[in-house]
Short mmCIF file of C-alpha atoms in Angstrom, two decimals:
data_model
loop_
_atom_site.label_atom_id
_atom_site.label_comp_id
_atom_site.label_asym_id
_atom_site.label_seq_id
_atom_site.Cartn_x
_atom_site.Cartn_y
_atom_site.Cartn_z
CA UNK W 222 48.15 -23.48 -19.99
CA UNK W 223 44.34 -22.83 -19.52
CA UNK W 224 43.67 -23.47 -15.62
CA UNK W 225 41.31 -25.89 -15.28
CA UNK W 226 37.48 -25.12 -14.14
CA UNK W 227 38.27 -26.61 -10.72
CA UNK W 228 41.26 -24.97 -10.18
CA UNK W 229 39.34 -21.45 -10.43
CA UNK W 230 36.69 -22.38 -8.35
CA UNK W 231 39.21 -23.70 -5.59
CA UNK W 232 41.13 -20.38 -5.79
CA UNK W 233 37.58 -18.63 -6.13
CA UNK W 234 36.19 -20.10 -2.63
CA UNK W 235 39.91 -19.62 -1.25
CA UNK W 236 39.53 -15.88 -2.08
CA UNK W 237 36.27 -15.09 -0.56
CA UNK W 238 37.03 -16.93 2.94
CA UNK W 239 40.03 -14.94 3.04
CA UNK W 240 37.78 -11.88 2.08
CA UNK W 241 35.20 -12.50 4.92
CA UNK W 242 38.46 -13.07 7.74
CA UNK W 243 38.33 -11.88 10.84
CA UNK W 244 39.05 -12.17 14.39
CA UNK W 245 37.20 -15.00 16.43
CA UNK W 246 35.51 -13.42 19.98
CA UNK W 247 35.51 -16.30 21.41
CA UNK W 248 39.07 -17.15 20.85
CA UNK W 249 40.87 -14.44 23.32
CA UNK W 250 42.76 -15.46 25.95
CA UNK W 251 45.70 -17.48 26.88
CA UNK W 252 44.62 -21.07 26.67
CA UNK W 253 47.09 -24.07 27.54
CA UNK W 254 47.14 -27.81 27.95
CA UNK W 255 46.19 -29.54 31.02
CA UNK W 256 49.46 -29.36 32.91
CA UNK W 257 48.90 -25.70 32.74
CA UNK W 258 52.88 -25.20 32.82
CA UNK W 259 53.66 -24.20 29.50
CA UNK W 260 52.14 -21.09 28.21
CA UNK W 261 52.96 -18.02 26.54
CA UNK W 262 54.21 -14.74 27.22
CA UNK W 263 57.35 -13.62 28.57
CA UNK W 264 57.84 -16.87 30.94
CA UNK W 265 58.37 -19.08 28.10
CA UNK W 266 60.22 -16.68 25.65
CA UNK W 267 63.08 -14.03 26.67
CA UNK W 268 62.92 -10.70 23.61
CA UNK W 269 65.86 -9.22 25.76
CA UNK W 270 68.02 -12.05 26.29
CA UNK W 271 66.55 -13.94 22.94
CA UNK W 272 66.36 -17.23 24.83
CA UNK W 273 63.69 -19.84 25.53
CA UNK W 274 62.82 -20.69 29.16
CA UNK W 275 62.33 -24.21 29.72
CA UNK W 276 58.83 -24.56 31.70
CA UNK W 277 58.63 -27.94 34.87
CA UNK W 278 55.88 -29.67 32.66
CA UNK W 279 55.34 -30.58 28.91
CA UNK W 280 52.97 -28.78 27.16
CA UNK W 281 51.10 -26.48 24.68
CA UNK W 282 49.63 -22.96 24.75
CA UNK W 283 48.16 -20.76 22.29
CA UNK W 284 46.79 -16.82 22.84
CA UNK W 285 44.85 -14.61 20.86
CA UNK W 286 43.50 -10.92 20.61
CA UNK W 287 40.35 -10.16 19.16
CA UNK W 288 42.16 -7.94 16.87
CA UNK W 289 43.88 -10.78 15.01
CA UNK W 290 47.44 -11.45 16.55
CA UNK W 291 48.29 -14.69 18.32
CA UNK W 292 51.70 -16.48 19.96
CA UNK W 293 52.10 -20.05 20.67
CA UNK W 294 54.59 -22.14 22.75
CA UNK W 295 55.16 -25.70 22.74
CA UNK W 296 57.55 -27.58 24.44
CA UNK W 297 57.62 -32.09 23.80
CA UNK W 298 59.47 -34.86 24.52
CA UNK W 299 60.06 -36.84 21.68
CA UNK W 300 60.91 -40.64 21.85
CA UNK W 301 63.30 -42.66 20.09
CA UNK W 302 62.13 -45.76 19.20
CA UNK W 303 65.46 -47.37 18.35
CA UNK W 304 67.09 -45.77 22.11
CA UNK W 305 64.48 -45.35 24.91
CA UNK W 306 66.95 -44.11 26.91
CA UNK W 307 67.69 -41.37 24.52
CA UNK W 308 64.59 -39.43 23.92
CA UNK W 309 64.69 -35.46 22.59
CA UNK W 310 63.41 -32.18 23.66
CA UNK W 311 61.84 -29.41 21.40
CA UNK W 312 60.60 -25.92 22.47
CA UNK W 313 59.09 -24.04 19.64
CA UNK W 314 57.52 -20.17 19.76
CA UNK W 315 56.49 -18.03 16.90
CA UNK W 316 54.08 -15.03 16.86
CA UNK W 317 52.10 -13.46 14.29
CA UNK W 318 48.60 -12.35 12.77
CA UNK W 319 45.66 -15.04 12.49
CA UNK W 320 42.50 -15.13 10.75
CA UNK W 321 39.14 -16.95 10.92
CA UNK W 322 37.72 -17.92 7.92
CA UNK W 323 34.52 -17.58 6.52
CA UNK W 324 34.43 -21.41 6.76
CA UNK W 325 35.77 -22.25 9.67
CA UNK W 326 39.01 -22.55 9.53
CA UNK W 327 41.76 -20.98 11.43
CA UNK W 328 44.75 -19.29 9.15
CA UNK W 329 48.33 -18.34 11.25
CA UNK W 330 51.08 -16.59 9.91
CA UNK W 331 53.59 -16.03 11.88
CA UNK W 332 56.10 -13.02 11.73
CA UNK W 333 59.53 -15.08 9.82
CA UNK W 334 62.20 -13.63 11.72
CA UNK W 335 60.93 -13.84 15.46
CA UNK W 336 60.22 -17.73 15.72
CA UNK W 337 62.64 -19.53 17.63
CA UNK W 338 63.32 -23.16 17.89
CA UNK W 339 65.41 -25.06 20.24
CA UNK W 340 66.17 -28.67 19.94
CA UNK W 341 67.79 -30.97 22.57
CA UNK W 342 69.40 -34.66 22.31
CA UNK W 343 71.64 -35.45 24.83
CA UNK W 344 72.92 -38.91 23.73
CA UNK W 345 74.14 -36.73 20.31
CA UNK W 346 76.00 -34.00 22.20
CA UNK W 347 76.21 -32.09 25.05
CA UNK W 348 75.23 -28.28 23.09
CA UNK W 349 71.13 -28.36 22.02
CA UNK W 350 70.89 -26.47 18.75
CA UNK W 351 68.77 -22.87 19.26
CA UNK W 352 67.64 -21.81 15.35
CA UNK W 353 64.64 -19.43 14.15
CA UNK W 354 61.55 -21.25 13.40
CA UNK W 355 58.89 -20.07 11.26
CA UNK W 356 55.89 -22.05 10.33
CA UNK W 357 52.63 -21.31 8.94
CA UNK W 358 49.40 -22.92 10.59
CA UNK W 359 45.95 -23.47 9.12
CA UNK W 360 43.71 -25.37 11.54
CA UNK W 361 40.77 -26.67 9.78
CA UNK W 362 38.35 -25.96 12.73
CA UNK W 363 37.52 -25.39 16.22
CA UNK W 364 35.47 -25.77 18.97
CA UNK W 365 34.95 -23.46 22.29
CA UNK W 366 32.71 -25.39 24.84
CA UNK W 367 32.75 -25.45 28.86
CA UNK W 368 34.57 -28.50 29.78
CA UNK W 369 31.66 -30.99 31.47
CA UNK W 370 34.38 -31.88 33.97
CA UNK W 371 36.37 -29.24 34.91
CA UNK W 372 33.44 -26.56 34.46
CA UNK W 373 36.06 -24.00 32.53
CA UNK W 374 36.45 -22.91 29.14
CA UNK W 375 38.07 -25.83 26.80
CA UNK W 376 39.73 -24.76 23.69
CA UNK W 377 39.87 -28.01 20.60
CA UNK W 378 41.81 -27.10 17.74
CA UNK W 379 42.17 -29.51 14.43
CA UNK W 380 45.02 -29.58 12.80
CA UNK W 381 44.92 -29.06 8.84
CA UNK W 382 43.76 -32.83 8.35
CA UNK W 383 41.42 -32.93 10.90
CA UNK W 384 43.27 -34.09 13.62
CA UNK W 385 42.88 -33.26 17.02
CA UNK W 386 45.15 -31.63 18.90
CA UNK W 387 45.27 -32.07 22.73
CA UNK W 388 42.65 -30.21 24.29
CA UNK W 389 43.40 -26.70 25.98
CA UNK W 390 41.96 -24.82 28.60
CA UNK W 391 41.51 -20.91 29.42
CA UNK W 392 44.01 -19.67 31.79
CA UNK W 393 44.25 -16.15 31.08
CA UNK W 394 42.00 -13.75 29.65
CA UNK W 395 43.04 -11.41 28.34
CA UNK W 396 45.84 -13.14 26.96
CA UNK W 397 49.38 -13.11 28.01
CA UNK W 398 51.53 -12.24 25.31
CA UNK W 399 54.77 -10.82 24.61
CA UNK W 400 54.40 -7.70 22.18
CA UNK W 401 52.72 -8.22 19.23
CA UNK W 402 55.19 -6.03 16.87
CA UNK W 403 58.27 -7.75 15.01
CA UNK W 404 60.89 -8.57 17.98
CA UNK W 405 63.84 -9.54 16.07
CA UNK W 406 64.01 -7.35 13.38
CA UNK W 407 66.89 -7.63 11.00
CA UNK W 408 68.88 -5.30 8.68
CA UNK W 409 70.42 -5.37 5.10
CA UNK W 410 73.07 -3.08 5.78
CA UNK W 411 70.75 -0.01 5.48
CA UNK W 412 69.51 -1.53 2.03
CA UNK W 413 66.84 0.85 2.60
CA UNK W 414 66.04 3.47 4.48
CA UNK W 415 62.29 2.16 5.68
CA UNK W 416 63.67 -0.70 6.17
CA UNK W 417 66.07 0.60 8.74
CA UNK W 418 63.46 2.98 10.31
CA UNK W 419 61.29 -0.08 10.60
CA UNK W 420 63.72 -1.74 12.28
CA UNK W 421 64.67 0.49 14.95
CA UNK W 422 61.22 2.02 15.62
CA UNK W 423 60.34 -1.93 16.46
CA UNK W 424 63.43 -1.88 18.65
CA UNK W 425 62.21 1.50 20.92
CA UNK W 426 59.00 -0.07 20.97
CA UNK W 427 60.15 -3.20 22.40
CA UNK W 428 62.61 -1.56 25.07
CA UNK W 429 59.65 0.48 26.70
CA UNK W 430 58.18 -2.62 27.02
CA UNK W 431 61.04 -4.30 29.08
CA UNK W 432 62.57 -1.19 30.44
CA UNK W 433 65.42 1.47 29.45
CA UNK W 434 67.79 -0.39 30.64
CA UNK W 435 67.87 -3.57 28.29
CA UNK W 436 69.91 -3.98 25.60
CA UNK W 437 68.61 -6.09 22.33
CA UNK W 438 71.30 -8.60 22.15
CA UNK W 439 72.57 -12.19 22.31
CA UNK W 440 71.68 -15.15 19.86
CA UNK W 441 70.26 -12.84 17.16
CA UNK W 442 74.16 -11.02 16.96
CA UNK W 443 75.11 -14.74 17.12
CA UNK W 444 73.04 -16.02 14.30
CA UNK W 445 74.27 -12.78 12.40
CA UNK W 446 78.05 -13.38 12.47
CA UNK W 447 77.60 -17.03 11.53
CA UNK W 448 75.95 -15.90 8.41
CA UNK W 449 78.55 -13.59 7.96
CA UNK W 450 81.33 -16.43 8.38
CA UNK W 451 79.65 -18.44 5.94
CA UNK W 452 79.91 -15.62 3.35
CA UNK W 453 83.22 -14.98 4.20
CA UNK W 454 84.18 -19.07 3.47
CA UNK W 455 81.92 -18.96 0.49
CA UNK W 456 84.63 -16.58 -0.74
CA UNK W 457 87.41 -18.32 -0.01
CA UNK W 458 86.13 -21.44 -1.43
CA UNK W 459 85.80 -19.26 -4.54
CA UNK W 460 89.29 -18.35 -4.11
CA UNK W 461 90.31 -21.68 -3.95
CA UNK W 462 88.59 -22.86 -6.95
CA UNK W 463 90.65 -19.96 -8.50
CA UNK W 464 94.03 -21.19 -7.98
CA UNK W 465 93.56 -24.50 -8.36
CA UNK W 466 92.56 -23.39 -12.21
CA UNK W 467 95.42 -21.12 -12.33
CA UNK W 468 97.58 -24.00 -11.56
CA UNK W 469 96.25 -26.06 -13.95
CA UNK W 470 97.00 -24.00 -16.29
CA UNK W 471 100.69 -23.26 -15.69
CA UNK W 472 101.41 -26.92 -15.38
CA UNK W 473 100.09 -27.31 -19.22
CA UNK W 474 102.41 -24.59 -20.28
CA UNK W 475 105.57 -25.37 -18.98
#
């Protein structure tokens, strides 16, 4: 199929923002919505323990380095339309590497693995459901001003379709962030051997952070072994399937 003269120039224009990325000066810092109780950093997100720590307020918060990392934390109330009484909870971090366009625009990627999700609804069950979360972001613009009323730095990002998200403000600066290297690295059962290096040189990395003493554990071994038990029932399924032929046919030939 010939691609269409459109097509190139889209993927053209798309090439040489990407080309002239970089970081944004005037983006560093820990910025968070006005209830200034939900922000990033080790407060909202627990490496060692691999929890999520559920701030007093509702809220937002984005940080950035000049070099090109960022983290985000969000924690909402959702409502239920059909049950008032029954609203929801989500708390959602991910960190990763971000670039500023050559037009504007704002381009997050977050690290896969590390993003964490946890999801509350009481009237459905008593247990909230902790998962990892990974989401790419591309905000289609943004504006740094001093806020006319509050005489600090105001942070207004636009969502993809121009929409605006609530306005932030600057809280810390520089940021406060958890580590900017991979957190939660997995394995492949030594697959490779970079890919095993990788892993544990992230791991010694992360313990000087939080101390000697810590141990990586918790959800991530749990996440691990329920993968595991679903391979192990995949097989058994198989096995199954198996008999139930072999049965088959032994009842045609007798």
């Amino acid at each position: 199929m010939t691609p269409s003269i459109s097509s190139i120039l889209i993927a053209g224009l798309t090439s040489l923002s990407l080309a002239n990325a970089q970081g944004a000066a005037d983006l560093v810092g820990t910025w968070s919505t006005k209830s200034n109780k939900t922000l990033t950093g080790p407060g909202f997100y627990d490496p060692h323990k691999d929890q999520l720590i559920e701030p007093a307020r509702t809220g937002i918060s984005y940080s950035f380095t000049l070099d090109g990392h960022y983290e985000e934390a969000y924690y909402r109330a959702i409502s239920n339309p059909t049950n008032p009484a029954c609203p929801s909870g989500i708390m959602q971090w991910q960190h990763g590497t971000y670039v500023k366009a050559a037009n504007g625009s704002l381009l997050l990627t977050p690290i896969d693995v590390d993003g964490r999700q946890l999801l509350s609804q009481p009237c459905n069950g008593a247990n909230a459901i902790y998962t990892r979360y990974n989401q790419s972001e591309m905000m289609k613009e943004y504006q740094v001003l001093t806020d006319p009323y509050h005489n600090i730095p105001r942070l207004n990002l636009f969502e993809f379709d121009g929409s605006p998200m609530p306005p932030m403000y600057l809280v810390y600066s520089p940021p406060q962030m958890l580590p900017t290297i991979t957190l939660n690295p997995t394995s492949n059962a030594t697959s490779s051997g970079a890919s095993s290096t990788a892993s544990s040189t992230s791991s010694s990395k992360l313990k000087r952070w939080l101390g000697e003493d810590f141990e990586l554990d918790g959800v991530q071994e749990m996440i691990q072994r329920k993968e595991s038990a679903l391979v192990d029932a995949d097989k058994w399924w198989w096995f199954g399937v198996s008999l139930t032929g072999l049965g088959s046919v032994l009842y045609f030939c007798f």
